[in-house]
Structures are given as C-alpha cells and as structure tokens.
Amino acid sequence: MKCFLLLLMPLFLTACAAAAPVERSLFAMDTLMSIRIWGGEDAPDAVSDELTRLDSLLSATDASSEIYHLNQAGQAALSDEVAALLKKCCALSERTNGCFDPTIYPLVCAYGFPTDAYRVPQAEELSALLETVGTAHLHFTGNTVALDSGSQLDLGAVGKGYAAEACAELLDELGVQAALLQLGGNVQTVGTKPDGSDWAIGIADPNEPTQAIGVLRFTGSLAVITSGAYQRFFEEDGVRYHHILDPRTGVCAENGLASVTILAESGTLADALSTALFVMGLEEASEFWRASDDFEAVFVTEAGAVFATTGAADRLTDCDFTVIAR
Ligand code: AMP
Ligand code: MG
C-alpha cells in the first residue's frame, strides 16, 4: 500500500503542475495582451517573441517594418510571409466587396488615428483620398509590390488575428495542452483546458466595455475576434468618429451596429471579417454569412440588441438574443 501511495504522489504533483497555467502580459500592436498557457515550459517566451516579431513586421508606424518601408518607398520586395498575408488580404477584400480594404491607410491617417492627432477631414479631401483606396492600386510581381502614387497599406484590421493564428500554430507545434491568448479584444483559444471545462469568452458590452453582454462557451481551438466602434474613437463638436471606415465613402461606418464578433478557425479570416461585417451592417452581413461556411458571428446593435448566427447561438449564454438562420 505504501509503495502504491509513493507511486501516486509524483503523478499527482505532476498533474497539479500541469493544471496551473503560466500567465504573462505584454504590450504589442498598440495593445495590452495577456497570455495564459497550460504546459510547455518555453511556450510563454516563444509566444511573446512571436508577437513582438509580428508587430515589427506588420506595423504601419514602426520605421523598421516591411509595411512601413513599402508605404514610404511605394515599392518593396516583401518577405514570403508578408507577401502571402497581403495576397490573402486582397482575396478577402474581393470576397467582402471591398468592405475590408488593406489600402485604407490614407483615410485612416486623414482622421489622425495613427498619431492620435485627431481631425475630421472634409468631403473634398475624402473624395481625393478615395482615389488612392482599393486593391487595384497594388501590383504584385512575385513578392515585389508596387503601390500607385498616394496609395498606402494598413494591416491593422488583420494583424492581431494573424498574430493569434500564428501563435496558435506555434503552440500546437510546441505541444502545449491549452492556451488562452487575449490580444486586446481579440481572443484565440488553443486546445482544451486540463480540467476539460469550457472556455468562457465574454463579448464586451459596447456601452460598458468592461462588462460582458454575453458569454461564448465552447471547448477546443477557436479565434473569437471583435470589431467595435467603442474600441477607438474621438469626439468633435459632440459627434463621435470611430476607427472603422467605410472604404466606399471614406466616413466612419454608421449603420446601427455597435460591434461584430466573428468566430472562426482562422484568426486572420475572423479579424478581416469582423471589420468587413461591421462596415456591411446587419442585413448585408447576415446575407454574407448565409453565403459562407467558414465562420459564425454575433452582432450587437447600438440599441443593445444581440443577434447570433446559428453556430454562434449554440455557444452563446448569459444574454437574450435573436438567431440568424440560413
Ligand atoms: P479592427 O479593429 O480589426 O476592426 O480594425 C480596425 C483598424 O483597421 C482601424 O484602426 C484601421 O487601422 C483599419 N481599418 C479601418 N477601417 C478599415 C476597413 N474598412 N478595412 C480595412 N482596414 C480598416
Ligand atoms: Mg478586424
């Protein structure tokens, strides 16, 4: 009996150690991030390094990034990784009818978002800048990209989702049991917690962002990514100007939506679609979902009503909502 107990003790201690996640916070991509990892001794360092690496690869404001260099020079030979991501962005722009557009940067700058020097551009300025927006202004020759004069890239609408996806792949390779990556409002789950319990991911209440308006509960790996007008905005003369712009008009997307949360296997897809569906509005976004099979969505309107596509509805708890069916 004694031998049996002795044998059990180390096993029990190992199980306890595996059950306690390692937690870490870091600042990257202009965002406070927190990571929680169960198992995999080197994993927290590997994830921190990966997030920092991707930040300095994709940022439009970091002078050492490939995107910054391309924007300044108008032409650049990109790494395989950035070229592949940019090609994916062009495909997603086409798929969303330009509602997600990686060439939006001149408009984003006109409102002063990258520098916090906020201003409201007038209609004339916007219509001149709109001439530079659209993926037709971006020309690939292999990995070399040339931009038409005045056109500039902003991968801010996919960067965190891409980073989450890259980290999830890294964690799988490192063999960790489970991880929860919170990159600002973007969440990536990896695997299933040692105790087998559900992940519980709150959807921020747009009117009270520190509170959850509902909770998504599920097991396994998933990207859960939210775009919301409440996440970044400024006010001028009592009018609120937020950071999600309609590439067709150059003004902030205003269609009654306060936030869009996308659930998908791919973080890159989820991030691009969270932005695109916010621009589309509830009706067009619902039709877009009906024609797709690779994501689910939760919409919160400015009036505080919640709508969930069937696959999201299955996981949504702690709130009343209307189901969007096929
Ligand atoms: P997200 O929070 O993922 O919706 O991304 C918003 C960020 O993407 C903004 O801060 C801008 O830098 C950029 N952005 C704004 N509107 C668009 C758009 N329609 N398509 C692509 N990027 C956008
Ligand atoms: Mg996005």
mmCIF file of N, CA and C in Angstrom, residues 7-89:
data_model
loop_
_atom_site.group_PDB
_atom_site.id
_atom_site.type_symbol
_atom_site.label_atom_id
_atom_site.label_comp_id
_atom_site.label_asym_id
_atom_site.label_seq_id
_atom_site.Cartn_x
_atom_site.Cartn_y
_atom_site.Cartn_z
ATOM 1 N N LEU A 7 4.038 5.892 -5.348
ATOM 2 C CA LEU A 7 3.973 5.994 -6.809
ATOM 3 C C LEU A 7 2.981 7.056 -7.249
ATOM 4 N N LEU A 8 1.881 7.128 -6.509
ATOM 5 C CA LEU A 8 0.830 8.074 -6.878
ATOM 6 C C LEU A 8 1.235 9.526 -6.651
ATOM 7 N N MET A 9 2.019 9.766 -5.589
ATOM 8 C CA MET A 9 2.379 11.137 -5.215
ATOM 9 C C MET A 9 2.997 11.943 -6.361
ATOM 10 N N PRO A 10 4.083 11.408 -6.998
ATOM 11 C CA PRO A 10 4.683 12.207 -8.077
ATOM 12 C C PRO A 10 3.697 12.461 -9.211
ATOM 13 N N LEU A 11 2.869 11.462 -9.483
ATOM 14 C CA LEU A 11 1.892 11.634 -10.562
ATOM 15 C C LEU A 11 0.942 12.775 -10.229
ATOM 16 N N PHE A 12 0.506 12.792 -8.952
ATOM 17 C CA PHE A 12 -0.436 13.810 -8.506
ATOM 18 C C PHE A 12 0.206 15.195 -8.602
ATOM 19 N N LEU A 13 1.486 15.278 -8.178
ATOM 20 C CA LEU A 13 2.191 16.566 -8.227
ATOM 21 C C LEU A 13 2.333 17.039 -9.661
ATOM 22 N N THR A 14 2.634 16.110 -10.575
ATOM 23 C CA THR A 14 2.772 16.477 -11.988
ATOM 24 C C THR A 14 1.452 17.003 -12.510
ATOM 25 N N ALA A 15 0.370 16.308 -12.111
ATOM 26 C CA ALA A 15 -0.956 16.732 -12.590
ATOM 27 C C ALA A 15 -1.269 18.140 -12.092
ATOM 28 N N CYS A 16 -0.913 18.445 -10.821
ATOM 29 C CA CYS A 16 -1.152 19.783 -10.274
ATOM 30 C C CYS A 16 -0.368 20.824 -11.051
ATOM 31 N N ALA A 17 0.922 20.473 -11.346
ATOM 32 C CA ALA A 17 1.759 21.431 -12.052
ATOM 33 C C ALA A 17 1.172 21.720 -13.433
ATOM 34 N N ALA A 18 0.686 20.667 -14.118
ATOM 35 C CA ALA A 18 0.144 20.847 -15.464
ATOM 36 C C ALA A 18 -1.132 21.663 -15.423
ATOM 37 N N ALA A 19 -1.872 21.566 -14.299
ATOM 38 C CA ALA A 19 -3.166 22.249 -14.230
ATOM 39 C C ALA A 19 -3.017 23.742 -13.999
ATOM 40 N N ALA A 20 -1.853 24.195 -13.526
ATOM 41 C CA ALA A 20 -1.680 25.627 -13.251
ATOM 42 C C ALA A 20 -1.102 26.310 -14.488
ATOM 43 N N PRO A 21 -1.837 27.231 -15.074
ATOM 44 C CA PRO A 21 -1.300 27.889 -16.266
ATOM 45 C C PRO A 21 -0.242 28.926 -15.916
ATOM 46 N N VAL A 22 0.642 29.178 -16.877
ATOM 47 C CA VAL A 22 1.590 30.283 -16.746
ATOM 48 C C VAL A 22 0.934 31.511 -17.371
ATOM 49 N N GLU A 23 0.955 32.633 -16.673
ATOM 50 C CA GLU A 23 0.311 33.839 -17.201
ATOM 51 C C GLU A 23 1.348 34.910 -17.455
ATOM 52 N N ARG A 24 1.101 35.701 -18.484
ATOM 53 C CA ARG A 24 2.037 36.778 -18.808
ATOM 54 C C ARG A 24 1.306 37.910 -19.528
ATOM 55 N N SER A 25 1.739 39.140 -19.310
ATOM 56 C CA SER A 25 1.170 40.283 -20.037
ATOM 57 C C SER A 25 2.274 40.948 -20.831
ATOM 58 N N LEU A 26 1.923 41.494 -21.967
ATOM 59 C CA LEU A 26 2.902 42.261 -22.738
ATOM 60 C C LEU A 26 2.182 43.307 -23.573
ATOM 61 N N PHE A 27 2.940 44.281 -24.043
ATOM 62 C CA PHE A 27 2.347 45.322 -24.876
ATOM 63 C C PHE A 27 2.920 45.182 -26.277
ATOM 64 N N ALA A 28 2.063 44.919 -27.244
ATOM 65 C CA ALA A 28 2.485 44.823 -28.647
ATOM 66 C C ALA A 28 1.295 45.220 -29.502
ATOM 67 N N MET A 29 1.560 45.637 -30.743
ATOM 68 C CA MET A 29 0.498 46.031 -31.671
ATOM 69 C C MET A 29 -0.428 47.071 -31.031
ATOM 70 N N ASP A 30 0.180 47.978 -30.271
ATOM 71 C CA ASP A 30 -0.586 49.075 -29.679
ATOM 72 C C ASP A 30 -1.647 48.575 -28.699
ATOM 73 N N THR A 31 -1.431 47.401 -28.152
ATOM 74 C CA THR A 31 -2.477 46.723 -27.375
ATOM 75 C C THR A 31 -1.878 46.018 -26.170
ATOM 76 N N LEU A 32 -2.595 46.059 -25.060
ATOM 77 C CA LEU A 32 -2.192 45.264 -23.905
ATOM 78 C C LEU A 32 -2.661 43.824 -24.129
ATOM 79 N N MET A 33 -1.717 42.905 -24.112
ATOM 80 C CA MET A 33 -2.036 41.500 -24.398
ATOM 81 C C MET A 33 -1.786 40.655 -23.156
ATOM 82 N N SER A 34 -2.575 39.603 -22.993
ATOM 83 C CA SER A 34 -2.263 38.674 -21.908
ATOM 84 C C SER A 34 -2.367 37.256 -22.435
ATOM 85 N N ILE A 35 -1.430 36.432 -21.985
ATOM 86 C CA ILE A 35 -1.419 35.045 -22.441
ATOM 87 C C ILE A 35 -1.437 34.121 -21.233
ATOM 88 N N ARG A 36 -2.155 33.030 -21.374
ATOM 89 C CA ARG A 36 -2.254 32.034 -20.301
ATOM 90 C C ARG A 36 -2.027 30.674 -20.959
ATOM 91 N N ILE A 37 -1.023 29.955 -20.501
ATOM 92 C CA ILE A 37 -0.641 28.713 -21.188
ATOM 93 C C ILE A 37 -0.532 27.565 -20.190
ATOM 94 N N TRP A 38 -1.176 26.450 -20.539
ATOM 95 C CA TRP A 38 -1.095 25.237 -19.728
ATOM 96 C C TRP A 38 -0.103 24.280 -20.399
ATOM 97 N N GLY A 39 1.027 24.028 -19.745
ATOM 98 C CA GLY A 39 2.019 23.087 -20.290
ATOM 99 C C GLY A 39 2.939 23.772 -21.290
ATOM 100 N N GLY A 40 4.143 23.236 -21.486
ATOM 101 C CA GLY A 40 5.077 23.811 -22.465
ATOM 102 C C GLY A 40 5.916 24.891 -21.814
ATOM 103 N N GLU A 41 7.063 24.470 -21.277
ATOM 104 C CA GLU A 41 7.905 25.371 -20.482
ATOM 105 C C GLU A 41 8.358 26.612 -21.260
ATOM 106 N N ASP A 42 8.729 26.393 -22.533
ATOM 107 C CA ASP A 42 9.275 27.506 -23.325
ATOM 108 C C ASP A 42 8.183 28.300 -24.033
ATOM 109 N N ALA A 43 6.942 27.841 -23.907
ATOM 110 C CA ALA A 43 5.874 28.427 -24.721
ATOM 111 C C ALA A 43 5.631 29.922 -24.449
ATOM 112 N N PRO A 44 5.603 30.368 -23.178
ATOM 113 C CA PRO A 44 5.338 31.800 -22.964
ATOM 114 C C PRO A 44 6.375 32.698 -23.641
ATOM 115 N N ASP A 45 7.654 32.323 -23.549
ATOM 116 C CA ASP A 45 8.699 33.120 -24.207
ATOM 117 C C ASP A 45 8.521 33.084 -25.716
ATOM 118 N N ALA A 46 8.211 31.887 -26.232
ATOM 119 C CA ALA A 46 8.067 31.738 -27.691
ATOM 120 C C ALA A 46 6.916 32.606 -28.204
ATOM 121 N N VAL A 47 5.801 32.640 -27.460
ATOM 122 C CA VAL A 47 4.646 33.436 -27.888
ATOM 123 C C VAL A 47 4.963 34.931 -27.795
ATOM 124 N N SER A 48 5.596 35.349 -26.691
ATOM 125 C CA SER A 48 5.960 36.779 -26.553
ATOM 126 C C SER A 48 6.855 37.207 -27.702
ATOM 127 N N ASP A 49 7.851 36.364 -28.009
ATOM 128 C CA ASP A 49 8.791 36.706 -29.091
ATOM 129 C C ASP A 49 8.057 36.800 -30.423
ATOM 130 N N GLU A 50 7.129 35.867 -30.653
ATOM 131 C CA GLU A 50 6.397 35.846 -31.923
ATOM 132 C C GLU A 50 5.523 37.102 -32.068
ATOM 133 N N LEU A 51 4.879 37.503 -30.984
ATOM 134 C CA LEU A 51 4.018 38.688 -31.044
ATOM 135 C C LEU A 51 4.851 39.950 -31.306
ATOM 136 N N THR A 52 6.008 40.018 -30.677
ATOM 137 C CA THR A 52 6.884 41.179 -30.885
ATOM 138 C C THR A 52 7.417 41.185 -32.317
ATOM 139 N N ARG A 53 7.772 40.002 -32.808
ATOM 140 C CA ARG A 53 8.280 39.893 -34.189
ATOM 141 C C ARG A 53 7.218 40.343 -35.192
ATOM 142 N N LEU A 54 6.000 39.871 -35.016
ATOM 143 C CA LEU A 54 4.936 40.215 -35.976
ATOM 144 C C LEU A 54 4.584 41.696 -35.904
ATOM 145 N N ASP A 55 4.652 42.257 -34.694
ATOM 146 C CA ASP A 55 4.389 43.688 -34.546
ATOM 147 C C ASP A 55 5.370 44.472 -35.411
ATOM 148 N N SER A 56 6.654 44.116 -35.317
ATOM 149 C CA SER A 56 7.645 44.912 -36.059
ATOM 150 C C SER A 56 7.697 44.535 -37.536
ATOM 151 N N LEU A 57 6.959 43.499 -37.929
ATOM 152 C CA LEU A 57 6.885 43.131 -39.356
ATOM 153 C C LEU A 57 5.727 43.854 -40.050
ATOM 154 N N LEU A 58 4.618 44.008 -39.318
ATOM 155 C CA LEU A 58 3.356 44.421 -39.962
ATOM 156 C C LEU A 58 2.930 45.853 -39.652
ATOM 157 N N SER A 59 3.521 46.468 -38.652
ATOM 158 C CA SER A 59 3.071 47.799 -38.236
ATOM 159 C C SER A 59 3.206 48.832 -39.359
ATOM 160 N N ALA A 60 2.230 49.709 -39.468
ATOM 161 C CA ALA A 60 2.315 50.794 -40.458
ATOM 162 C C ALA A 60 3.086 51.991 -39.903
ATOM 163 N N THR A 61 3.358 51.981 -38.583
ATOM 164 C CA THR A 61 4.016 53.148 -37.973
ATOM 165 C C THR A 61 5.450 52.863 -37.506
ATOM 166 N N ASP A 62 5.828 51.588 -37.428
ATOM 167 C CA ASP A 62 7.173 51.228 -36.971
ATOM 168 C C ASP A 62 8.137 51.314 -38.165
ATOM 169 N N ALA A 63 9.113 52.229 -38.054
ATOM 170 C CA ALA A 63 10.003 52.509 -39.195
ATOM 171 C C ALA A 63 10.806 51.292 -39.648
ATOM 172 N N SER A 64 10.833 50.226 -38.838
ATOM 173 C CA SER A 64 11.609 49.056 -39.260
ATOM 174 C C SER A 64 10.737 48.005 -39.938
ATOM 175 N N SER A 65 9.427 48.264 -40.059
ATOM 176 C CA SER A 65 8.552 47.206 -40.601
ATOM 177 C C SER A 65 8.533 47.195 -42.130
ATOM 178 N N GLU A 66 8.213 46.037 -42.683
ATOM 179 C CA GLU A 66 8.128 45.910 -44.145
ATOM 180 C C GLU A 66 7.010 46.780 -44.708
ATOM 181 N N ILE A 67 5.898 46.853 -43.967
ATOM 182 C CA ILE A 67 4.755 47.638 -44.451
ATOM 183 C C ILE A 67 5.097 49.129 -44.447
ATOM 184 N N TYR A 68 5.769 49.579 -43.377
ATOM 185 C CA TYR A 68 6.178 50.985 -43.302
ATOM 186 C C TYR A 68 7.092 51.314 -44.483
ATOM 187 N N HIS A 69 8.052 50.438 -44.714
ATOM 188 C CA HIS A 69 9.014 50.660 -45.793
ATOM 189 C C HIS A 69 8.295 50.722 -47.152
ATOM 190 N N LEU A 70 7.363 49.797 -47.371
ATOM 191 C CA LEU A 70 6.603 49.791 -48.635
ATOM 192 C C LEU A 70 5.806 51.087 -48.782
ATOM 193 N N ASN A 71 5.167 51.514 -47.707
ATOM 194 C CA ASN A 71 4.380 52.761 -47.768
ATOM 195 C C ASN A 71 5.256 53.968 -48.094
ATOM 196 N N GLN A 72 6.459 53.992 -47.538
ATOM 197 C CA GLN A 72 7.351 55.133 -47.783
ATOM 198 C C GLN A 72 7.923 55.105 -49.195
ATOM 199 N N ALA A 73 8.381 53.907 -49.611
ATOM 200 C CA ALA A 73 9.100 53.811 -50.892
ATOM 201 C C ALA A 73 8.150 53.633 -52.079
ATOM 202 N N GLY A 74 6.936 53.173 -51.830
ATOM 203 C CA GLY A 74 5.986 52.930 -52.928
ATOM 204 C C GLY A 74 6.234 51.614 -53.635
ATOM 205 N N GLN A 75 7.327 50.973 -53.299
ATOM 206 C CA GLN A 75 7.657 49.665 -53.891
ATOM 207 C C GLN A 75 8.600 48.932 -52.947
ATOM 208 N N ALA A 76 8.419 47.624 -52.795
ATOM 209 C CA ALA A 76 9.325 46.874 -51.920
ATOM 210 C C ALA A 76 9.252 45.391 -52.228
ATOM 211 N N ALA A 77 10.383 44.722 -52.019
ATOM 212 C CA ALA A 77 10.418 43.256 -52.110
ATOM 213 C C ALA A 77 10.070 42.738 -50.719
ATOM 214 N N LEU A 78 8.938 42.076 -50.610
ATOM 215 C CA LEU A 78 8.460 41.622 -49.301
ATOM 216 C C LEU A 78 8.962 40.223 -48.986
ATOM 217 N N SER A 79 9.008 39.894 -47.707
ATOM 218 C CA SER A 79 9.309 38.522 -47.301
ATOM 219 C C SER A 79 8.155 37.625 -47.765
ATOM 220 N N ASP A 80 8.422 36.327 -47.840
ATOM 221 C CA ASP A 80 7.361 35.379 -48.232
ATOM 222 C C ASP A 80 6.152 35.538 -47.321
ATOM 223 N N GLU A 81 6.438 35.711 -46.021
ATOM 224 C CA GLU A 81 5.350 35.761 -45.044
ATOM 225 C C GLU A 81 4.437 36.976 -45.270
ATOM 226 N N VAL A 82 5.027 38.154 -45.427
ATOM 227 C CA VAL A 82 4.210 39.362 -45.594
ATOM 228 C C VAL A 82 3.515 39.352 -46.953
ATOM 229 N N ALA A 83 4.229 38.861 -47.977
ATOM 230 C CA ALA A 83 3.608 38.788 -49.311
ATOM 231 C C ALA A 83 2.390 37.868 -49.275
ATOM 232 N N ALA A 84 2.532 36.721 -48.599
ATOM 233 C CA ALA A 84 1.408 35.767 -48.531
ATOM 234 C C ALA A 84 0.234 36.390 -47.783
ATOM 235 N N LEU A 85 0.520 37.102 -46.690
ATOM 236 C CA LEU A 85 -0.559 37.732 -45.920
ATOM 237 C C LEU A 85 -1.251 38.810 -46.761
ATOM 238 N N LEU A 86 -0.460 39.576 -47.477
ATOM 239 C CA LEU A 86 -1.034 40.651 -48.294
ATOM 240 C C LEU A 86 -1.908 40.075 -49.421
ATOM 241 N N LYS A 87 -1.462 38.962 -50.001
ATOM 242 C CA LYS A 87 -2.276 38.310 -51.046
ATOM 243 C C LYS A 87 -3.590 37.831 -50.448
ATOM 244 N N LYS A 88 -3.519 37.292 -49.236
ATOM 245 C CA LYS A 88 -4.741 36.843 -48.555
ATOM 246 C C LYS A 88 -5.668 38.032 -48.307
ATOM 247 N N CYS A 89 -5.071 39.159 -47.916
ATOM 248 C CA CYS A 89 -5.871 40.377 -47.675
ATOM 249 C C CYS A 89 -6.588 40.817 -48.952
#
